[in-house]
Coordinates of C-alpha atoms and ligand atoms in Angstrom, one line a residue:
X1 CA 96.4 54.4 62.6
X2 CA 93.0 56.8 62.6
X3 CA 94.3 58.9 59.8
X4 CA 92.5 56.8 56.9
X5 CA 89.3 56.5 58.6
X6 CA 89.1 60.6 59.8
X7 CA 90.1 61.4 56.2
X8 CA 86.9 58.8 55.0
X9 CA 84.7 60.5 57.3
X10 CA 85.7 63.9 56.1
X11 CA 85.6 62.5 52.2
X12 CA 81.9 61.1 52.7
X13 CA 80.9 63.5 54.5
X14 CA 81.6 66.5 51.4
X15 CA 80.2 64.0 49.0
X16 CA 76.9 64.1 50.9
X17 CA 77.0 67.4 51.5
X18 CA 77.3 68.5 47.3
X19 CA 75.1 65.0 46.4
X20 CA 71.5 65.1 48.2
X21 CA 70.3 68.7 47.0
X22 CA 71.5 68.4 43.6
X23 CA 69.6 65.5 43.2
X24 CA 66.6 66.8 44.7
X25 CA 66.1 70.3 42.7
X26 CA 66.4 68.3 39.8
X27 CA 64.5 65.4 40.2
X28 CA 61.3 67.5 40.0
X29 CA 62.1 69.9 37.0
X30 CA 62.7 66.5 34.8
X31 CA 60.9 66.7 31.7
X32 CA 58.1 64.3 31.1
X33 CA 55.7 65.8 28.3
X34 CA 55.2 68.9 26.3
X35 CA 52.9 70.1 23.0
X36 CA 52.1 73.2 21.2
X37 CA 48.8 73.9 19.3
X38 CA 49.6 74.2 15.6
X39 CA 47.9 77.9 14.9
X40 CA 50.7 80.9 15.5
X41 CA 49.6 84.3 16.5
X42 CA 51.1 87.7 14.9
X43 CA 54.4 88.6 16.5
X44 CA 53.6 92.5 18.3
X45 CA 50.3 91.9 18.4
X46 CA 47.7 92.0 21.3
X47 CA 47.3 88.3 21.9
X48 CA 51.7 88.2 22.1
X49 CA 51.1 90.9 25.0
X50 CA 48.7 88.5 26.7
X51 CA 50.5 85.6 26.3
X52 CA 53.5 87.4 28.1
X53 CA 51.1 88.6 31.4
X54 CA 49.8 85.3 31.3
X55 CA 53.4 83.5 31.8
X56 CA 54.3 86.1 34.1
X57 CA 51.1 85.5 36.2
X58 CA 51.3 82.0 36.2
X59 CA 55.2 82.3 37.4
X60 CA 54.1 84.9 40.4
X61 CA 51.0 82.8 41.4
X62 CA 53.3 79.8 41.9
X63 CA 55.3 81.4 44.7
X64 CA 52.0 81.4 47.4
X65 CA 49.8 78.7 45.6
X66 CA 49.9 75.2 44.4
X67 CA 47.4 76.0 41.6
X68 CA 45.7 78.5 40.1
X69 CA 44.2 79.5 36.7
X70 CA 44.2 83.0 34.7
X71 CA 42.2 84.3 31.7
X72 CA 43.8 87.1 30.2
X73 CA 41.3 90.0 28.5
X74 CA 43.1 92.7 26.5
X75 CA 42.7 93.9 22.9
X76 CA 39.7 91.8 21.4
X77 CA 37.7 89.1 22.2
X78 CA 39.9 86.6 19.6
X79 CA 43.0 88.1 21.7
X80 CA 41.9 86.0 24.8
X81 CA 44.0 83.5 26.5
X82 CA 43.2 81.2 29.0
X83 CA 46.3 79.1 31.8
X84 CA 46.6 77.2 34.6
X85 CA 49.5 75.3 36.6
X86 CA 49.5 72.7 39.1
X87 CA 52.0 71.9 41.1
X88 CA 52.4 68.4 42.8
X89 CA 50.6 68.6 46.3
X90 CA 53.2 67.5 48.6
X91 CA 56.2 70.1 46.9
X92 CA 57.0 73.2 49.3
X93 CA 56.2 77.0 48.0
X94 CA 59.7 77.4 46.9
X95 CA 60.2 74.3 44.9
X96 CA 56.5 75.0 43.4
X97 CA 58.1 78.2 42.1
X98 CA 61.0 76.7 41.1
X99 CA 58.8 74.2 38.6
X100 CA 56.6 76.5 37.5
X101 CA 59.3 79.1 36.1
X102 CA 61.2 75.8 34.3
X103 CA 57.7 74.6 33.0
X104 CA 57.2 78.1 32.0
X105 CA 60.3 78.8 30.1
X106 CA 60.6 75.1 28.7
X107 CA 57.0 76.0 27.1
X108 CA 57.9 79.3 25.6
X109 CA 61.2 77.9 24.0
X110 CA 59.0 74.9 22.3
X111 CA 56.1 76.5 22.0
X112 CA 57.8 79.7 20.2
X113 CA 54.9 81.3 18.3
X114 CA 52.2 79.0 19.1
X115 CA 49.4 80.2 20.7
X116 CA 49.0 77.5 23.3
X117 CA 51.8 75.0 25.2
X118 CA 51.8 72.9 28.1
X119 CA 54.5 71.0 29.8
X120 CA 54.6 68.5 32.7
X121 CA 57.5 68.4 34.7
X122 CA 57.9 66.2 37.3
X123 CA 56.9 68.2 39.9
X124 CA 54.3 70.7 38.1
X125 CA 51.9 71.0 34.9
X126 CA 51.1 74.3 32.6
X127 CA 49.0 75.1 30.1
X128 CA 47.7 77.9 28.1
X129 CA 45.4 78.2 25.3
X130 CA 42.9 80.6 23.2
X131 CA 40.5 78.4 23.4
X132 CA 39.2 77.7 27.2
X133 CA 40.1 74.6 29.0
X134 CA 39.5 75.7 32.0
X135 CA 37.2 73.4 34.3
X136 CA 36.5 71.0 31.2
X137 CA 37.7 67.0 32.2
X138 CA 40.1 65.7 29.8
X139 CA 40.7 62.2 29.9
X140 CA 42.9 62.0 26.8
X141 CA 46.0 59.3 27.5
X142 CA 49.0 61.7 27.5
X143 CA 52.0 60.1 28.8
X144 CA 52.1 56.1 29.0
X145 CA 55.5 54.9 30.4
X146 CA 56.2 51.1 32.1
X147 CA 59.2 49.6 33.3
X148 CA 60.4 46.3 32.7
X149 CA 58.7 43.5 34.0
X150 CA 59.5 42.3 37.5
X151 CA 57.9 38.9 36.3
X152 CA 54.4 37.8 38.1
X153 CA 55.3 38.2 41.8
X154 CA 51.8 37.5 43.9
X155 CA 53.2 39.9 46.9
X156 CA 54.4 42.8 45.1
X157 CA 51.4 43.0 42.3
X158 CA 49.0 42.5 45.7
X159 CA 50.5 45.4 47.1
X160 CA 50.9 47.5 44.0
X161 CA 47.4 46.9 43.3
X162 CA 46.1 47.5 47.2
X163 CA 48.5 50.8 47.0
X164 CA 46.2 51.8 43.8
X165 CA 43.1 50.9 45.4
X166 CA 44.0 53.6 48.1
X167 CA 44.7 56.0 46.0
X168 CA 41.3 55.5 44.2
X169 CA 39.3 55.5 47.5
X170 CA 40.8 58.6 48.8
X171 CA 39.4 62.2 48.6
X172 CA 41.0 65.5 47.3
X173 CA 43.4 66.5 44.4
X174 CA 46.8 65.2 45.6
X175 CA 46.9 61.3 47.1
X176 CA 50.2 59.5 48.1
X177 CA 50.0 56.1 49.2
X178 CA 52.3 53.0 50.5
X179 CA 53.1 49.7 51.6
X180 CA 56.5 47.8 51.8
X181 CA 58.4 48.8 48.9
X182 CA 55.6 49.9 46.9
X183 CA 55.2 53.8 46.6
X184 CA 52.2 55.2 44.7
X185 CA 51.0 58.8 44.1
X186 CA 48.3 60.6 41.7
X187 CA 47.1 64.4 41.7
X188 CA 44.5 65.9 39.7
X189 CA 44.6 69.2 38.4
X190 CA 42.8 72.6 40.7
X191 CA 40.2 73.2 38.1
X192 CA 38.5 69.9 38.1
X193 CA 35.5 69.3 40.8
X194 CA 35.4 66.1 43.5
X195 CA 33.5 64.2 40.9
X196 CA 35.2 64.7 37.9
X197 CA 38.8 64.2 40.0
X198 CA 37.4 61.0 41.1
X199 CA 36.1 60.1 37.9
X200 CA 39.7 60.4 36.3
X201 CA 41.6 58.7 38.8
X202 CA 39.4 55.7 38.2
X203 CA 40.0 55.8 34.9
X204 CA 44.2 56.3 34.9
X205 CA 44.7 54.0 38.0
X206 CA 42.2 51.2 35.8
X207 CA 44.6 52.0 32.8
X208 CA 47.7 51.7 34.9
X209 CA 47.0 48.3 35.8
X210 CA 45.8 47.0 32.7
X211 CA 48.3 48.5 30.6
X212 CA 51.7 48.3 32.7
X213 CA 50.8 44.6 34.1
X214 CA 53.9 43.6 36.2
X215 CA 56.4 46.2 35.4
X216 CA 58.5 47.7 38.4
X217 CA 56.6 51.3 37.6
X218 CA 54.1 53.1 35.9
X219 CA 53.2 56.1 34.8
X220 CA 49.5 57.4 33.2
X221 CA 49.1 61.1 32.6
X222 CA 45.4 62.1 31.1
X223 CA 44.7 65.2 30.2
X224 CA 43.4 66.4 33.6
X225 CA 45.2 63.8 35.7
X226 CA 47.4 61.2 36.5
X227 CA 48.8 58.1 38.5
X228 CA 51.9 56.2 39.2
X229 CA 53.8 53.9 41.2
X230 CA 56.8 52.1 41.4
X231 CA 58.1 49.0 43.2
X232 CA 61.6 49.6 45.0
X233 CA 62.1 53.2 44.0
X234 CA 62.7 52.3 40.5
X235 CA 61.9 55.3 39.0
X236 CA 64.5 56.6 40.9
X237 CA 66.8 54.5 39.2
X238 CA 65.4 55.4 35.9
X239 CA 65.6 59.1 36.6
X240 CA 69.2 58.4 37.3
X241 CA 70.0 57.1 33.9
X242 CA 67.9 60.1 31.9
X243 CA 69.1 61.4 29.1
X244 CA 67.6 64.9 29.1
X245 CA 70.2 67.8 29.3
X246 CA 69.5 67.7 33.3
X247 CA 70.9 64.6 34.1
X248 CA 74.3 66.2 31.9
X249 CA 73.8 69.2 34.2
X250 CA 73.9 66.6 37.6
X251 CA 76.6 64.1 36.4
X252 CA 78.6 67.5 35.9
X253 CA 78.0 69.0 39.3
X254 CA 79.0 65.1 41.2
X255 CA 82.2 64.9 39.2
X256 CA 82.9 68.7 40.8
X257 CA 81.9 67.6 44.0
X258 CA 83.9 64.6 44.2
X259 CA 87.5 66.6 42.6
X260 CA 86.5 69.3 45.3
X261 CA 86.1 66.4 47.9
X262 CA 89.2 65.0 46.2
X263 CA 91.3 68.1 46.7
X264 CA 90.4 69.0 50.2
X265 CA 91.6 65.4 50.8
X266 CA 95.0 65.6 49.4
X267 CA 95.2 68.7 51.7
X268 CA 94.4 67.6 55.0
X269 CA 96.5 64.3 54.3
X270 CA 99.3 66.6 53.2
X271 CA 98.6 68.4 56.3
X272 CA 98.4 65.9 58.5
X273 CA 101.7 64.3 57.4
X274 CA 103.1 67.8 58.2
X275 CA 102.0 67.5 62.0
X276 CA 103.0 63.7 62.0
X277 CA 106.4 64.8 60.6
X278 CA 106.9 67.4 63.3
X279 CA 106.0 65.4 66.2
X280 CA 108.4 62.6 64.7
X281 CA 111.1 64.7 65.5
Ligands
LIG301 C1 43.0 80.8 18.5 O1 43.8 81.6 17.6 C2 43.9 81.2 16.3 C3 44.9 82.0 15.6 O2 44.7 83.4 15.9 C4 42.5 81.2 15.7 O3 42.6 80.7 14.4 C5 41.6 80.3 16.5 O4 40.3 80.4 16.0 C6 41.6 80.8 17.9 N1 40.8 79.9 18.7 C7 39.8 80.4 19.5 C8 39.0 79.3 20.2 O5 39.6 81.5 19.6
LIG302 C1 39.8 80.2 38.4 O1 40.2 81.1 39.4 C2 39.2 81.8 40.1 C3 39.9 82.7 41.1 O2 41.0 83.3 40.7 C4 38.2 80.8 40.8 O3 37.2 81.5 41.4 C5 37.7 79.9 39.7 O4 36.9 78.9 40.4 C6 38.8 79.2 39.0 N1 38.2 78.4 37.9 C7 38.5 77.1 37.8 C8 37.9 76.4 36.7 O5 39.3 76.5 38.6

């Protein structure tokens, strides 16, 4: 009589066990931007040697800090190179690290040649250049994405817009804010000052609301900042249904953990028939 309901337990239980930190590595290496500067440097030279300490710094720095920037002097002056990397301000050390590497090796397989990339990931931004960037505001409209319209809804645009007010009115580089099902967040990168942060915020929460209207989420990434939201976690349903190579990778590793869950099933059951069998007898 308990022998579906134990096996259930035990089923559920594996499925939870393989599901909740596959899902969580790679919701915050998933891709959301990326360019290359059109000038190439000279393969050997100087400036390749810099680029290479610079992505190496930027990967170490990442394990012990949520941001930092680098200017790399070797060789001449034209052979400088200037980075920087931000992680999201509520990700741990180690998943900070995690990013940064992806971002890093995500830019150096686009960016092949070029003297500057940058890449956003979810959870983390870098960039590097020859020509400084450092500490300059850049409100440029990088990344625009809205979801579908949830139709004019009074309740859930008054909240979306009184969850975007707080993030405005707050201080510091990283803000999260909430209310009922409405879940907003915007971070600014380490090198800009409390003016200039607040200054771009203002300007990608104004743009989020004007631009994405009454869509369930939205997304604005400017050069030096962004700000989203969504109403009733959809983004995480629209992460779910990505198609970059990641969501492949995940889809993969749930299909192995429900044939392992599967299998360990068919084992106890077969095992528990066994017992059932014996004390039949
Ligand atoms: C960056 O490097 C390219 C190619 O070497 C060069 O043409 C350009 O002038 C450099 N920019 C700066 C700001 O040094
Ligand atoms: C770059 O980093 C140095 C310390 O490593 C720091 O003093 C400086 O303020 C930073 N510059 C910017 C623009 O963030």
């Amino acid at each position: 009589m308990s022998k579906t309901p134990l096996s259930f337990t035990i089923f559920l239980s594996l499925t939870l066990f393989f599901f909740p930190s596959i899902t969580a590595s790679s919701i915050t290496d998933r891709y959301l931007y990326g360019g290359c500067t059109q000038q190439k440097y000279t393969p050997n030279s100087p400036y390749e040697s810099n680029l290479n300490s610079m992505l190496t710094s930027l990967v170490n720095s990442a394990t012990y800090l949520s941001y930092n920037n680098f200017t790399m002097v070797g060789g001449s002056q034209q052979d400088v190179i200037y980075g920087l990397y931000q992680c999201r301000g509520d990700l741990s050390m180690p998943d900070c690290a995690t990013c940064v590497a992806r971002a890093v090796t995500k830019a150096g397989d686009m960016c092949r040649g070029s003297c500057g990339g940058a890449v956003q990931l979810d959870g983390c931004y870098v960039k590097y250049d020859n020509a400084t960037f450092l500490g300059v505001e850049d409100k440029v409209v990088v990344l625009k994405q809205c979801g579908p319209s949830v139709g004019y809804n009074p309740e859930g645009m008054g909240s979306r817009d009184a969850v975007l007010g707080g993030l405005a009115g707050s201080g510091g580089p990283f803000r999260e804010g909430g209310s009922g099902v409405v879940r907003g967040v915007a971070q600014c990168m380490g090198d800009l000052s409390y003016g200039e942060c607040q200054d771009c915020l203002s300007e990608a929460i104004a743009k989020l609301k004007s631009d994405c209207g009454t869509a369930d989420y939205g997304d604005m990434f400017l050069g030096k900042c962004y700000a989203r939201y969504s109403i009733g976690g959809a983004h995480q349903a629209s992460k779910a249904h990505g198609k970059s190579g990641k969501g492949g990778e995940r889809t993969f590793a749930m299909v192995i953990g429900i044939l392992a869950g599967v299998a360990i099933l068919i084992i106890f059951l077969a095992f528990l028939s066994k017992i059932c069998g014996r004390q039949g007898k």
